[in-house]
Short mmCIF file of C-alpha atoms in Angstrom, two decimals:
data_model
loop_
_atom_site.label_atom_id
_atom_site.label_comp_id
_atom_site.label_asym_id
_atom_site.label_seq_id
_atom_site.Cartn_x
_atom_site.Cartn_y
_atom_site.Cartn_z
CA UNK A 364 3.67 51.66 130.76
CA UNK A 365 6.32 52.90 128.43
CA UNK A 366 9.81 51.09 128.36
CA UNK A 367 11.33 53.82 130.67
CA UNK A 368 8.88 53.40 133.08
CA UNK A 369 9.23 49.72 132.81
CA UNK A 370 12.70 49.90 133.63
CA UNK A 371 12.21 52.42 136.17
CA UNK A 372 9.76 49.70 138.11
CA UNK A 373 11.94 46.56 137.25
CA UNK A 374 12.38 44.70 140.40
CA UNK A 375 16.03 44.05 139.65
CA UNK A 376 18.21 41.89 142.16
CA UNK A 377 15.34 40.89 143.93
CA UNK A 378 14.05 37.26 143.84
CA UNK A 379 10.41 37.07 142.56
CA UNK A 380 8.08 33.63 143.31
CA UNK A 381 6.62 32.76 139.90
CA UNK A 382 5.52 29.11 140.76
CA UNK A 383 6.00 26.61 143.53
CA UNK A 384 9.39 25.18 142.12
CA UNK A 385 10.66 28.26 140.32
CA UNK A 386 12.51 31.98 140.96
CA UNK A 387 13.49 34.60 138.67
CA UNK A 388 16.40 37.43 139.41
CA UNK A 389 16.17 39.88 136.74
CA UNK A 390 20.01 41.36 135.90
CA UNK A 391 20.03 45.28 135.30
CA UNK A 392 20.92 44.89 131.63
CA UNK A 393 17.78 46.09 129.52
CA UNK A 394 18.11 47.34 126.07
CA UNK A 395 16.84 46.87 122.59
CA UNK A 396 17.66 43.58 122.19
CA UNK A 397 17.49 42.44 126.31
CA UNK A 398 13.77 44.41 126.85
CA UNK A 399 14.00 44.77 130.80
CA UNK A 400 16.90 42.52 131.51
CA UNK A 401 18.14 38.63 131.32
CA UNK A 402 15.67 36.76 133.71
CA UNK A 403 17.69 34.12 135.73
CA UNK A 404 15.82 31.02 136.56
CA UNK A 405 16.10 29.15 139.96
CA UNK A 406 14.48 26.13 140.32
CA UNK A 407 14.02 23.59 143.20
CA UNK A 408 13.73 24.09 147.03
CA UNK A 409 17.31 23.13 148.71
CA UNK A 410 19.12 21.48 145.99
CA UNK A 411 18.82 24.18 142.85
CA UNK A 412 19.77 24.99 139.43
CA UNK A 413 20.01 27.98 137.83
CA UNK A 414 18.62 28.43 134.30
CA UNK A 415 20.68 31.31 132.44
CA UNK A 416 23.30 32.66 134.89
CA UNK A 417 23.11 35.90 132.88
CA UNK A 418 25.82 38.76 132.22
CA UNK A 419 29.19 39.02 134.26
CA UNK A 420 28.07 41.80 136.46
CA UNK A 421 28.49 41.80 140.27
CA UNK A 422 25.39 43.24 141.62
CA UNK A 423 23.84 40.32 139.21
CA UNK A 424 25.92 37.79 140.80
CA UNK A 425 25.48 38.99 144.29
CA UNK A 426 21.63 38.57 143.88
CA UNK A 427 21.65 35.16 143.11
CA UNK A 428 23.93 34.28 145.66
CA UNK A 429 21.25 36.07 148.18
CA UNK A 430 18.45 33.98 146.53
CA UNK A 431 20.23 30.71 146.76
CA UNK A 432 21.62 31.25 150.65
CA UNK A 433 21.40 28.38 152.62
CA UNK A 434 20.53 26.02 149.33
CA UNK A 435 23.34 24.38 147.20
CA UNK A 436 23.78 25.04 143.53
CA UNK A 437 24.14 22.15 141.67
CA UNK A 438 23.84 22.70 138.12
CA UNK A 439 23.97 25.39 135.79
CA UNK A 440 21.69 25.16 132.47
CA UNK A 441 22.50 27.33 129.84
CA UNK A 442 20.03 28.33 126.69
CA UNK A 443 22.57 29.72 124.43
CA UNK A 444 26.08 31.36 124.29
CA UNK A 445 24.96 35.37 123.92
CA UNK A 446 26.93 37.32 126.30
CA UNK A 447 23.63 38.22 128.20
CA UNK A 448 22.69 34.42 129.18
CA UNK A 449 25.61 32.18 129.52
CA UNK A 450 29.01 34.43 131.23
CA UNK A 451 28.55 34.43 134.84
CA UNK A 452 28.46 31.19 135.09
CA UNK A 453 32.41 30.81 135.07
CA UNK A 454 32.06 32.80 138.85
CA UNK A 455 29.08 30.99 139.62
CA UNK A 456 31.00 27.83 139.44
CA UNK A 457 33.52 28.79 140.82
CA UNK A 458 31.74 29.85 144.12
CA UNK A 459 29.00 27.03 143.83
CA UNK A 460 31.17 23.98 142.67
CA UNK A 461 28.01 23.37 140.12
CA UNK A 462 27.92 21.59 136.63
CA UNK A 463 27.68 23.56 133.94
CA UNK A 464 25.30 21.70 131.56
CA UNK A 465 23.65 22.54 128.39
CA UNK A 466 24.18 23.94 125.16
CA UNK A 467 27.35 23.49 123.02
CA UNK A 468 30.19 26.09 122.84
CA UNK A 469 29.60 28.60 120.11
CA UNK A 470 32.16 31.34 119.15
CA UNK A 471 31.54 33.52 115.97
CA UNK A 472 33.19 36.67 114.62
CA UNK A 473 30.49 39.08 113.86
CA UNK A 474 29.18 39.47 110.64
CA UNK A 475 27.27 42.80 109.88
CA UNK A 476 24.94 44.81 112.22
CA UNK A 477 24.64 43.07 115.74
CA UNK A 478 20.70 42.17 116.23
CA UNK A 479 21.33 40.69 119.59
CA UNK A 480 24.49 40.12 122.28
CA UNK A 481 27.74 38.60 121.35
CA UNK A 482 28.74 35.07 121.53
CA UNK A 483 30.49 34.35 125.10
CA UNK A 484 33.61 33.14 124.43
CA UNK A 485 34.00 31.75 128.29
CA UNK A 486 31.58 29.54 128.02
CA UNK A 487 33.15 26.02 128.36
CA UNK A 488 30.34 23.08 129.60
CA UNK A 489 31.02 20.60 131.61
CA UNK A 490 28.32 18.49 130.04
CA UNK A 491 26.79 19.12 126.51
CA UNK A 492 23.07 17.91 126.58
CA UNK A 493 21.52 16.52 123.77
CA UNK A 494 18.21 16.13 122.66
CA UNK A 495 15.64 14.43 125.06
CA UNK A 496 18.37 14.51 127.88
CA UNK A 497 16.87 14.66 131.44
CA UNK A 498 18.75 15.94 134.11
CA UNK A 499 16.92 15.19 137.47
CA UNK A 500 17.55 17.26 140.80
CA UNK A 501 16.24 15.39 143.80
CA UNK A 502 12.35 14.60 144.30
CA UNK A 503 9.06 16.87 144.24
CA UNK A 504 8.56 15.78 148.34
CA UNK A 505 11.95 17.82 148.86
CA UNK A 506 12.16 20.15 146.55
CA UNK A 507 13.73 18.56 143.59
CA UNK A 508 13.11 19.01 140.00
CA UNK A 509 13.74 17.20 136.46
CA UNK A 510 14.58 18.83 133.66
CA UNK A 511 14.73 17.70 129.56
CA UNK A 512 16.74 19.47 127.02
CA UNK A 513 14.90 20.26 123.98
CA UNK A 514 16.80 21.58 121.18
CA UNK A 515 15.44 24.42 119.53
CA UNK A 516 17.99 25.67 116.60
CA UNK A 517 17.40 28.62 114.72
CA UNK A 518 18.08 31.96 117.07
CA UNK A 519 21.16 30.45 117.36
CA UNK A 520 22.42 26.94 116.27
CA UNK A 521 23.10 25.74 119.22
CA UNK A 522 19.80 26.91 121.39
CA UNK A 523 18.10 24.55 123.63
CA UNK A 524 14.82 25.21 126.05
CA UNK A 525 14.65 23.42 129.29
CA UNK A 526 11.21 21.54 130.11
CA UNK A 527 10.46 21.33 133.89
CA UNK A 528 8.62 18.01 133.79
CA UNK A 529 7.26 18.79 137.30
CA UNK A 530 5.00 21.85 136.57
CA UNK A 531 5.01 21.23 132.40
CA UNK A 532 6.89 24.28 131.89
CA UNK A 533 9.17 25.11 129.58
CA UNK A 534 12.18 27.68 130.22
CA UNK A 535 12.66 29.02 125.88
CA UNK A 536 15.56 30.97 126.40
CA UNK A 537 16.02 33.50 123.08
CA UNK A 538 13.79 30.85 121.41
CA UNK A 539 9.92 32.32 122.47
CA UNK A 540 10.19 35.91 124.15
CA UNK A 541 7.79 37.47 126.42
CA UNK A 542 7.84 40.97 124.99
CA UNK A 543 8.73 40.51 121.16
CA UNK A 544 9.86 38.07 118.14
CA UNK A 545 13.19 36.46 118.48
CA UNK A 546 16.39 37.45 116.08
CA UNK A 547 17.17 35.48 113.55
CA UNK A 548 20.28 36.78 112.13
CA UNK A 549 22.97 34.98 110.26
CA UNK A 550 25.40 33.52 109.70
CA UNK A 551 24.54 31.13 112.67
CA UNK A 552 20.98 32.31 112.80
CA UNK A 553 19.13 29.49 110.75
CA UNK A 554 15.19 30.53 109.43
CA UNK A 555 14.61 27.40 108.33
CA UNK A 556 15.70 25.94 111.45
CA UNK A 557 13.71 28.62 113.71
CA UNK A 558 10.50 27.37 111.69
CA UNK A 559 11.15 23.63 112.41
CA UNK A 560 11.74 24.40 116.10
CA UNK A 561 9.21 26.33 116.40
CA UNK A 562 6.67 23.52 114.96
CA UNK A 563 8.54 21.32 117.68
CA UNK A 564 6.81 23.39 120.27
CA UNK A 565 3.56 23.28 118.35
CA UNK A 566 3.92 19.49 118.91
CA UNK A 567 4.12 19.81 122.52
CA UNK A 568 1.79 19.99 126.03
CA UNK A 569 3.93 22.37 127.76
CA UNK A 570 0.99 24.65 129.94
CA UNK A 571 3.41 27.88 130.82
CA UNK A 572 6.41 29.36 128.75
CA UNK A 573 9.19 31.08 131.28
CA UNK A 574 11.47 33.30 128.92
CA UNK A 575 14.77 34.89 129.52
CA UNK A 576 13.52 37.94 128.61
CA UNK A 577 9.67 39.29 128.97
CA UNK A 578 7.26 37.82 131.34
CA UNK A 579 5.63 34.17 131.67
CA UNK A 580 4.03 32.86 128.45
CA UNK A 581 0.54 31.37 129.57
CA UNK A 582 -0.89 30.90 126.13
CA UNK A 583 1.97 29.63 124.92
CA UNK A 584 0.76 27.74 121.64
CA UNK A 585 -1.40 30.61 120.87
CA UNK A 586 2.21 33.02 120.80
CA UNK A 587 3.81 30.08 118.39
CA UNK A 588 0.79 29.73 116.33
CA UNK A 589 1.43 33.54 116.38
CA UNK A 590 5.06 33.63 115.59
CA UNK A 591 4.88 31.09 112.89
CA UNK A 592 2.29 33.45 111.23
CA UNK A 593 4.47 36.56 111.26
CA UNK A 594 7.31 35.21 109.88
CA UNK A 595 5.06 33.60 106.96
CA UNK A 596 3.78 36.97 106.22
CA UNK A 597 7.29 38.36 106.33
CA UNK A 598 8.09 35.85 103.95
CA UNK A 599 5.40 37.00 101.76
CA UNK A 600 6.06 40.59 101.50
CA UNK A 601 9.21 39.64 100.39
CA UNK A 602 8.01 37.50 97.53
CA UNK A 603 5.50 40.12 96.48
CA UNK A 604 8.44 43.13 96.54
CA UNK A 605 10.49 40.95 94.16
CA UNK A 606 7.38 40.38 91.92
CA UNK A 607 8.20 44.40 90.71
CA UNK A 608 11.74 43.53 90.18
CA UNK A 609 15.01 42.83 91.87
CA UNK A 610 15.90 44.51 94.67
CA UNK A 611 19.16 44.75 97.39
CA UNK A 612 18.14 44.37 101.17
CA UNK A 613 17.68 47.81 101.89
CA UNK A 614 15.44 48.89 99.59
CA UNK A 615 13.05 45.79 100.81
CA UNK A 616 14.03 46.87 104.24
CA UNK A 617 12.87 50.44 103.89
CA UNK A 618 9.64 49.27 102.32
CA UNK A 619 8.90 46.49 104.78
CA UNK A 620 9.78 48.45 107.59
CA UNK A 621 8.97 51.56 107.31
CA UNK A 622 7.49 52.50 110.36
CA UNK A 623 10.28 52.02 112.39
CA UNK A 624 13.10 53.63 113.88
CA UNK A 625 15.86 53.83 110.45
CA UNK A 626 18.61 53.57 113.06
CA UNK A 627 16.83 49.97 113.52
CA UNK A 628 16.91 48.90 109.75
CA UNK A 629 20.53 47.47 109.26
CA UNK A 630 19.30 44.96 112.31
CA UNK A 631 15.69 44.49 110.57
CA UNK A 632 18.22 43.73 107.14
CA UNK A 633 19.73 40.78 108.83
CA UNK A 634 16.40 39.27 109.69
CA UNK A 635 15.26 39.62 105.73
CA UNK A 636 18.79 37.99 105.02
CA UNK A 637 17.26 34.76 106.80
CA UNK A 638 14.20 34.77 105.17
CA UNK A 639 15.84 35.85 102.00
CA UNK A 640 18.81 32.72 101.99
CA UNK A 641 15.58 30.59 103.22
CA UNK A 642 13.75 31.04 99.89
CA UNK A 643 16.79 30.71 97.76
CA UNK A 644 17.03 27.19 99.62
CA UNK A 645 13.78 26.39 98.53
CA UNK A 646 14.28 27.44 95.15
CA UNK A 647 11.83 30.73 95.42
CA UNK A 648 14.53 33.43 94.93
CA UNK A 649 17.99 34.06 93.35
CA UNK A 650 20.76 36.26 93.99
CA UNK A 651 23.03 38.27 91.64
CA UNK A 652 25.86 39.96 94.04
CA UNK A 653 23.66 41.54 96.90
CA UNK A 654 20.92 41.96 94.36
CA UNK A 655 17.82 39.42 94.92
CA UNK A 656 14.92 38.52 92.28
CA UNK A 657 12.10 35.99 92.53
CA UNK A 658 12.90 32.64 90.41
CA UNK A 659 11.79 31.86 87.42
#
């Protein structure tokens, strides 16, 4: 099914059973960068949270009120501050009286060609979770739920995932996709951080990945071993361009990417930018002005 068909079929608004404990309400925001839409999680039976309120939008709002009638809303868990995951919760708690809980406030100007949403600028927690953190929601006999922050810099530097201790699933937010690599794009994209977090994950038992965007993960160290492996042969090309000389990001753009769209390559530039101020971290590259050579 091509991506117009996809979107044509999206079951947006409605409230889809993906596992004893959990929902999904898929907003009507797809694009590049979105794929079909922000998936927002609900999880429990009764006493609920919602994971990734999503974009303002009203018709997106109205749907998760109609999944959650008759329930209360007690917390909402936010991934990351992109304007597609973390807005509507300032309306959401103001209908629900929830907590907002999660990730730290993040507000950057933007710096180059956008590879993924805006920072939300509303965003303002009522309780930053670190590391570890559990949050627990009631009791599996009525419903309830538990869920750990796990922080997972490196899309963004203030990204956590959610792990639903109950059904050993983890919610990765921008973190693992369902439909494509995540963005790392600086200056608060971090690729040394994305690796690290993503050998976090490696280190874990989690049986199902639930991503904001793209379907359920149910391989999900086989996509990490996966995504660890791409971005090490990104790496490479990169090593093995510089090896004929020193080059400027696009020209290593147009040769690393040049089966794609060119409208797409300033976006793919700010990906090699990561990998690029990763090597020079490392010692593996220099940089004269925007010009980049291998090190001596």
């Amino acid at each position: 099914m091509d991506i117009k068909a996809a979107i044509a079929a999206a079951p947006y608004g409605a409230s889809e059973r993906v596992s004893p404990l959990i929902r999904r309400v898929l907003a009507r925001n797809p694009s590049p960068f979105t794929y079909l839409g922000t998936g927002t999680y609900i999880v429990g039976n009764g006493k609920v949270a919602v994971i990734d309120p999503g974009p303002d939008e009203d018709e997106h709002l109205e749907a998760i009120l109609a999944a959650t009638a008759g329930e209360a809303i007690s917390h909402l868990f936010v991934t990351h501050t992109h304007r597609d995951h973390s807005p509507l919760a300032v309306r959401l708690k103001a209908l629900s009286g929830a907590e907002v809980v999660g990730c730290a406030p993040l507000v950057l100007e933007d710096d180059g060609p956008r590879t993924d949403a805006a920072f939300d600028s509303t965003y303002t927690p009522d309780r930053v979770l670190a590391h570890g953190e559990v949050v627990p929601g009631g009791t599996w006999a009525d419903g309830g739920w538990t869920l750990e922050a796990v922080h997972t810099p490196g899309h963004t530097s203030n990204h956590l995932c959610f792990a639903l201790h109950e059904e050993k699933a983890l919610f990765t937010g921008d973190h693992v996709m369902g439909w494509s690599t995540s963005v790392v794009t600086p200056p608060d994209g971090d690729m040394r951080a994305y690796m690290d977090s993503l050998k976090l994950l490696m280190d874990r038992d989690d049986a199902v990945y639930y991503p904001t965007h793209g379907e359920p993960v149910k391989e999900p160290r086989r996509l990490v071993r996966g995504y660890i492996a791409h971005r090490r042969q990104r790496e490479g090309q990169i090593l093995r361009l510089l090896e004929d000389g020193p080059k400027a990001i696009p020209a290593l753009v147009a040769a690393m990417y040049a089966a794609i769209d060119p409208r797409l390559h300033p976006a793919a530039g700010r990906s090699v930018l990561a990998h690029l101020i990763d090597l020079r971290e490392r010692g593996m590259v220099s940089a004269d002005g925007d010009v980049w050579e291998k090190a001596a």
